[in-house]
mmCIF file of C-alpha atoms in Angstrom:
data_model
loop_
_atom_site.group_PDB
_atom_site.id
_atom_site.type_symbol
_atom_site.label_atom_id
_atom_site.label_comp_id
_atom_site.label_asym_id
_atom_site.label_seq_id
_atom_site.Cartn_x
_atom_site.Cartn_y
_atom_site.Cartn_z
ATOM 1 C CA MET M 1 117.306 81.631 91.711
ATOM 2 C CA ALA M 2 117.624 85.381 92.253
ATOM 3 C CA ALA M 3 118.505 87.813 89.462
ATOM 4 C CA ILE M 4 121.187 90.397 90.219
ATOM 5 C CA LEU M 5 121.874 93.585 88.271
ATOM 6 C CA ILE M 6 125.482 94.829 88.400
ATOM 7 C CA ALA M 7 125.974 98.410 87.201
ATOM 8 C CA ASP M 8 129.521 99.763 86.962
ATOM 9 C CA ASP M 9 131.376 101.534 84.155
ATOM 10 C CA GLU M 10 134.480 99.489 85.005
ATOM 11 C CA LYS M 11 133.925 96.304 83.022
ATOM 12 C CA GLU M 12 136.599 94.517 85.051
ATOM 13 C CA ILE M 13 134.543 95.054 88.216
ATOM 14 C CA VAL M 14 131.410 93.704 86.573
ATOM 15 C CA SER M 15 133.263 90.664 85.239
ATOM 16 C CA LEU M 16 134.866 89.992 88.630
ATOM 17 C CA LEU M 17 131.561 90.083 90.508
ATOM 18 C CA LYS M 18 129.866 87.994 87.833
ATOM 19 C CA PHE M 19 132.651 85.425 88.144
ATOM 20 C CA TYR M 20 131.909 85.023 91.872
ATOM 21 C CA LEU M 21 128.113 85.311 91.750
ATOM 22 C CA GLU M 22 127.180 83.023 88.874
ATOM 23 C CA PRO M 23 128.626 79.866 90.511
ATOM 24 C CA GLU M 24 126.252 80.581 93.423
ATOM 25 C CA GLY M 25 123.369 80.105 90.995
ATOM 26 C CA TYR M 26 122.450 83.757 90.488
ATOM 27 C CA THR M 27 121.398 85.178 87.126
ATOM 28 C CA VAL M 28 123.566 88.245 86.479
ATOM 29 C CA TYR M 29 122.593 91.223 84.319
ATOM 30 C CA GLU M 30 125.367 93.626 83.307
ATOM 31 C CA ALA M 31 125.146 97.403 82.857
ATOM 32 C CA TYR M 32 127.960 99.857 82.182
ATOM 33 C CA ASP M 33 126.141 103.137 82.706
ATOM 34 C CA GLY M 34 123.161 104.354 84.688
ATOM 35 C CA LYS M 35 120.717 104.555 81.797
ATOM 36 C CA GLN M 36 121.455 100.979 80.774
ATOM 37 C CA ALA M 37 120.943 99.899 84.380
ATOM 38 C CA ALA M 38 117.599 101.734 84.483
ATOM 39 C CA ARG M 39 116.413 100.032 81.274
ATOM 40 C CA ILE M 40 117.315 96.585 82.585
ATOM 41 C CA PHE M 41 115.673 97.285 85.939
ATOM 42 C CA GLU M 42 112.442 98.341 84.212
ATOM 43 C CA ALA M 43 112.408 95.401 81.798
ATOM 44 C CA GLU M 44 113.505 92.500 84.010
ATOM 45 C CA GLN M 45 112.524 91.014 87.363
ATOM 46 C CA ILE M 46 115.566 92.076 89.387
ATOM 47 C CA ASP M 47 115.973 90.813 92.965
ATOM 48 C CA LEU M 48 119.060 92.821 93.984
ATOM 49 C CA ILE M 49 121.162 95.632 92.512
ATOM 50 C CA ILE M 50 124.881 96.280 92.901
ATOM 51 C CA VAL M 51 125.636 99.788 91.680
ATOM 52 C CA ASP M 52 128.618 102.103 91.389
ATOM 53 C CA ILE M 53 128.129 105.799 92.118
ATOM 54 C CA MET M 54 130.304 107.434 89.456
ATOM 55 C CA MET M 55 128.849 106.284 86.117
ATOM 56 C CA PRO M 56 128.209 108.121 82.839
ATOM 57 C CA ASP M 57 124.758 109.288 81.634
ATOM 58 C CA MET M 58 123.076 108.550 84.973
ATOM 59 C CA ASN M 59 124.975 108.148 88.227
ATOM 60 C CA GLY M 60 124.360 105.616 90.961
ATOM 61 C CA TYR M 61 122.482 108.060 93.180
ATOM 62 C CA GLU M 62 119.973 108.618 90.365
ATOM 63 C CA VAL M 63 119.591 104.870 89.870
ATOM 64 C CA ILE M 64 118.807 104.434 93.573
ATOM 65 C CA LYS M 65 116.267 107.272 93.455
ATOM 66 C CA LEU M 66 114.604 105.619 90.458
ATOM 67 C CA VAL M 67 114.308 102.318 92.323
ATOM 68 C CA ARG M 68 112.873 103.906 95.452
ATOM 69 C CA SER M 69 110.390 106.003 93.451
ATOM 70 C CA LYS M 70 108.531 102.941 92.151
ATOM 71 C CA ASN M 71 104.963 102.345 93.293
ATOM 72 C CA ASP M 72 105.141 98.559 93.313
ATOM 73 C CA ALA M 73 107.231 95.786 94.873
ATOM 74 C CA LYS M 74 110.261 96.884 92.847
ATOM 75 C CA LYS M 75 110.819 99.805 95.212
ATOM 76 C CA ASN M 76 111.938 97.345 97.926
ATOM 77 C CA VAL M 77 114.677 95.694 95.850
ATOM 78 C CA PRO M 78 117.907 95.708 97.921
ATOM 79 C CA VAL M 79 120.557 98.074 96.565
ATOM 80 C CA LEU M 80 124.237 97.613 97.410
ATOM 81 C CA VAL M 81 126.596 100.458 96.553
ATOM 82 C CA ILE M 82 130.183 99.653 95.572
ATOM 83 C CA SER M 83 132.153 102.853 95.205
ATOM 84 C CA ALA M 84 135.608 104.379 95.361
ATOM 85 C CA LYS M 85 134.058 107.302 97.283
ATOM 86 C CA THR M 86 135.175 106.556 100.827
ATOM 87 C CA LEU M 87 134.190 109.639 102.836
ATOM 88 C CA VAL M 88 131.669 109.141 105.633
ATOM 89 C CA SER M 89 129.532 111.848 104.012
ATOM 90 C CA ASP M 90 129.391 109.788 100.808
ATOM 91 C CA ARG M 91 128.295 106.696 102.736
ATOM 92 C CA ILE M 92 125.618 108.633 104.614
ATOM 93 C CA LEU M 93 124.316 110.214 101.395
ATOM 94 C CA GLY M 94 124.016 106.824 99.721
ATOM 95 C CA LEU M 95 122.149 105.369 102.695
ATOM 96 C CA GLU M 96 119.885 108.407 103.033
ATOM 97 C CA ILE M 97 118.899 108.170 99.380
ATOM 98 C CA GLY M 98 117.910 104.555 99.869
ATOM 99 C CA ALA M 99 120.890 102.211 99.560
ATOM 100 C CA ASP M 100 120.816 99.166 101.837
ATOM 101 C CA ASP M 101 124.584 98.765 102.075
ATOM 102 C CA TYR M 102 127.748 100.625 101.073
ATOM 103 C CA ILE M 103 130.976 98.851 100.149
ATOM 104 C CA THR M 104 134.144 100.748 99.316
ATOM 105 C CA LYS M 105 136.666 99.865 96.603
ATOM 106 C CA PRO M 106 138.899 97.948 96.651
ATOM 107 C CA PHE M 107 136.705 95.187 98.039
ATOM 108 C CA GLU M 108 136.874 91.494 98.788
ATOM 109 C CA PRO M 109 134.590 89.661 96.303
ATOM 110 C CA LEU M 110 133.659 86.969 98.830
ATOM 111 C CA GLU M 111 132.452 89.679 101.224
ATOM 112 C CA VAL M 112 130.198 91.038 98.475
ATOM 113 C CA VAL M 113 128.806 87.544 97.870
ATOM 114 C CA ALA M 114 128.146 87.167 101.614
ATOM 115 C CA LYS M 115 126.324 90.502 101.726
ATOM 116 C CA VAL M 116 124.257 89.591 98.675
ATOM 117 C CA LYS M 117 123.177 86.347 100.361
ATOM 118 C CA ALA M 118 122.361 88.140 103.616
ATOM 119 C CA HIS M 119 120.210 90.800 101.928
ATOM 120 C CA LEU M 120 118.358 88.204 99.858
ATOM 121 C CA ARG M 121 117.722 86.121 103.013
ATOM 122 C CA ARG M 122 116.219 89.185 104.663
ATOM 123 C CA MET M 123 113.996 89.766 101.649
ATOM 124 C CA GLU M 124 112.789 86.172 101.871
ATOM 125 C CA SER M 125 112.001 86.601 105.561
ATOM 126 C CA LEU M 126 109.967 89.712 104.713
ATOM 127 C CA SER M 127 108.351 88.174 101.655
ATOM 128 C CA SER M 128 104.933 88.769 103.171
ATOM 129 C CA CYS M 129 105.383 92.509 102.532
ATOM 130 C CA GLY M 130 103.015 93.715 99.879
ATOM 131 C CA THR M 131 100.911 90.535 99.939
ATOM 132 C CA GLY M 132 98.038 91.786 102.056
ATOM 133 C CA ARG M 133 94.674 91.141 100.418
ATOM 134 C CA GLY M 134 92.451 93.706 102.047
ATOM 135 C CA THR M 135 90.930 96.917 100.760
ATOM 136 C CA VAL M 136 93.265 99.807 100.066
ATOM 137 C CA GLU M 137 93.057 103.387 101.243
ATOM 138 C CA SER M 138 95.281 106.108 99.839
ATOM 139 C CA GLY M 139 97.865 107.520 102.220
ATOM 140 C CA SER M 140 100.182 110.512 102.021
ATOM 141 C CA THR M 141 103.083 108.636 100.497
ATOM 142 C CA GLY M 142 102.005 105.020 100.412
ATOM 143 C CA GLN M 143 98.972 102.780 100.672
ATOM 144 C CA CYS M 144 97.287 101.574 103.839
ATOM 145 C CA CYS M 145 95.691 98.172 103.661
ATOM 146 C CA LYS M 146 92.725 97.075 105.754
ATOM 147 C CA ASN M 147 93.240 93.387 106.460
ATOM 148 C CA ASP M 148 90.942 91.133 108.440
ATOM 149 C CA ASP M 149 93.918 89.262 109.916
ATOM 150 C CA ASP M 150 94.646 91.234 113.089
ATOM 151 C CA SER M 151 98.000 89.456 113.522
ATOM 152 C CA ALA M 152 99.183 91.383 110.470
ATOM 153 C CA PHE M 153 99.133 94.582 112.557
ATOM 154 C CA ILE M 154 101.004 95.912 115.570
ATOM 155 C CA ARG M 155 99.506 98.834 117.483
ATOM 156 C CA ALA M 156 101.261 101.201 119.876
ATOM 157 C CA GLY M 157 99.530 104.415 120.885
ATOM 158 C CA ASN M 158 98.137 105.968 117.707
ATOM 159 C CA LEU M 159 100.571 104.057 115.496
ATOM 160 C CA VAL M 160 99.466 101.073 113.434
ATOM 161 C CA LEU M 161 102.144 98.990 111.712
ATOM 162 C CA SER M 162 100.968 96.791 108.843
ATOM 163 C CA LYS M 163 103.416 93.923 108.437
ATOM 164 C CA ASN M 164 101.730 92.713 105.259
ATOM 165 C CA GLU M 165 101.784 96.078 103.544
ATOM 166 C CA CYS M 166 105.047 97.381 105.050
ATOM 167 C CA THR M 167 103.415 100.642 106.117
ATOM 168 C CA ILE M 168 103.066 102.751 109.261
ATOM 169 C CA SER M 169 99.990 104.877 109.942
ATOM 170 C CA ASP M 170 99.173 107.396 112.665
ATOM 171 C CA GLY M 171 95.480 107.530 111.777
ATOM 172 C CA GLU M 172 95.927 110.464 109.423
ATOM 173 C CA LYS M 173 98.964 109.719 107.283
ATOM 174 C CA CYS M 174 100.386 106.475 105.999
ATOM 175 C CA PHE M 175 104.012 105.929 104.974
ATOM 176 C CA ASP M 176 105.778 103.106 103.178
ATOM 177 C CA LEU M 177 108.632 101.442 105.067
ATOM 178 C CA THR M 178 111.819 99.829 103.837
ATOM 179 C CA LYS M 179 112.488 96.285 104.998
ATOM 180 C CA VAL M 180 115.020 97.536 107.584
ATOM 181 C CA GLU M 181 112.647 100.240 108.857
ATOM 182 C CA LEU M 182 109.902 97.632 109.176
ATOM 183 C CA ALA M 183 112.089 95.289 111.225
ATOM 184 C CA VAL M 184 113.345 98.037 113.559
ATOM 185 C CA LEU M 185 109.946 99.672 114.055
ATOM 186 C CA GLU M 186 108.320 96.298 114.708
ATOM 187 C CA MET M 187 110.829 95.739 117.515
ATOM 188 C CA PHE M 188 110.098 99.162 119.034
ATOM 189 C CA MET M 189 106.321 98.722 118.827
ATOM 190 C CA GLU M 190 106.375 95.246 120.331
ATOM 191 C CA GLN M 191 107.815 96.747 123.533
ATOM 192 C CA PRO M 192 107.073 100.491 123.729
ATOM 193 C CA ARG M 193 109.118 102.490 126.251
ATOM 194 C CA ARG M 194 111.786 99.804 126.397
ATOM 195 C CA ILE M 195 115.307 101.049 125.670
ATOM 196 C CA PHE M 196 117.020 99.156 122.865
ATOM 197 C CA THR M 197 120.778 99.348 122.484
ATOM 198 C CA VAL M 198 122.512 100.031 119.174
ATOM 199 C CA GLU M 199 123.602 96.392 119.148
ATOM 200 C CA GLN M 200 120.003 95.171 119.538
ATOM 201 C CA ILE M 201 118.818 97.491 116.766
ATOM 202 C CA HIS M 202 121.632 96.225 114.532
ATOM 203 C CA ASP M 203 120.726 92.590 115.209
ATOM 204 C CA ARG M 204 117.053 93.181 114.379
ATOM 205 C CA GLY M 205 117.473 95.351 111.300
ATOM 206 C CA TRP M 206 120.667 94.010 109.781
ATOM 207 C CA ALA M 207 120.751 90.369 110.888
ATOM 208 C CA GLY M 208 123.547 88.498 109.141
ATOM 209 C CA LEU M 209 125.478 91.621 108.183
ATOM 210 C CA GLU M 210 128.578 92.200 110.277
ATOM 211 C CA VAL M 211 129.666 95.604 108.975
ATOM 212 C CA VAL M 212 126.985 98.165 109.804
ATOM 213 C CA ASP M 213 128.302 101.272 111.509
ATOM 214 C CA ASP M 214 126.541 103.618 113.926
ATOM 215 C CA ASN M 215 125.965 106.185 111.155
ATOM 216 C CA THR M 216 123.824 103.674 109.263
ATOM 217 C CA ILE M 217 121.662 103.107 112.333
ATOM 218 C CA ARG M 218 121.356 106.854 112.959
ATOM 219 C CA VAL M 219 120.198 107.377 109.378
ATOM 220 C CA THR M 220 117.526 104.687 109.792
ATOM 221 C CA ILE M 221 116.310 106.215 113.070
ATOM 222 C CA SER M 222 116.195 109.628 111.357
ATOM 223 C CA HIS M 223 114.035 108.236 108.555
ATOM 224 C CA LEU M 224 111.659 106.633 111.058
ATOM 225 C CA ARG M 225 111.346 109.925 112.949
ATOM 226 C CA GLU M 226 110.397 111.668 109.701
ATOM 227 C CA LYS M 227 107.568 109.173 109.262
ATOM 228 C CA ILE M 228 106.183 108.857 112.790
ATOM 229 C CA GLY M 229 107.306 112.141 114.373
ATOM 230 C CA ASN M 230 110.592 113.278 115.884
ATOM 231 C CA ALA M 231 109.311 113.000 119.455
ATOM 232 C CA LYS M 232 108.237 109.378 119.023
ATOM 233 C CA ILE M 233 111.771 107.937 119.161
ATOM 234 C CA THR M 234 113.952 109.203 121.998
ATOM 235 C CA ASN M 235 117.719 108.921 122.186
ATOM 236 C CA ILE M 236 118.656 107.897 125.730
ATOM 237 C CA ARG M 237 122.259 109.080 125.929
ATOM 238 C CA GLY M 238 124.715 106.281 126.513
ATOM 239 C CA LEU M 239 122.008 103.602 126.421
ATOM 240 C CA GLY M 240 120.125 103.552 123.126
ATOM 241 C CA TYR M 241 116.681 104.424 121.750
ATOM 242 C CA ARG M 242 113.082 103.886 122.811
ATOM 243 C CA LEU M 243 109.620 104.443 121.365
ATOM 244 C CA GLU M 244 107.435 106.938 123.213
ATOM 245 C CA VAL M 245 103.668 106.288 123.128
#
């Protein structure tokens, strides 16, 4: 069963979440500051992290940056933020840094459990990421894998999406993708020039999660534009987005 790291300087919060998660069969690791969370993350095989933002020694933003800076499969571990910071700007910052979800305090524990299950299901469905067995070429920020199985790739224009390696290449540069970016970009590349609504993008990237606002989707689109070029994804006002090839 999955191992979950809960990092929050409020011990009552950690105990509450542990109380609801352990009966579901999850192994729960507890941390009460950012440095302790970082040590546990480095030492153990963690499948999902729940982290508070305001913690001593090392805050939640720094923990997220540490996770996303890894050069192995650990960088794709889902991170759920639980924070008393409720401003939209706080939510956007957390998502831009690399959080997969943002839950504000006070929260409903059963909702957290549902989100944990949904994120872990998505990870299972993308478990092929990082399992390609071809030769590796260095990219600008990631690794591009040459794989003999052509079904592992989707091509649109000069873009090549590797589903096994969770990367996107334009022939010159290669970038790592998060699991959400992979799902959304795969949808775009399967049908270039088709307009996809916000609802369709939500269903593809965040399947099983009910509470994902438009800001979250905009942040994801912004990250994809940084990787494949701003002009590649067009916002069709009032309709949605499409991939230009």
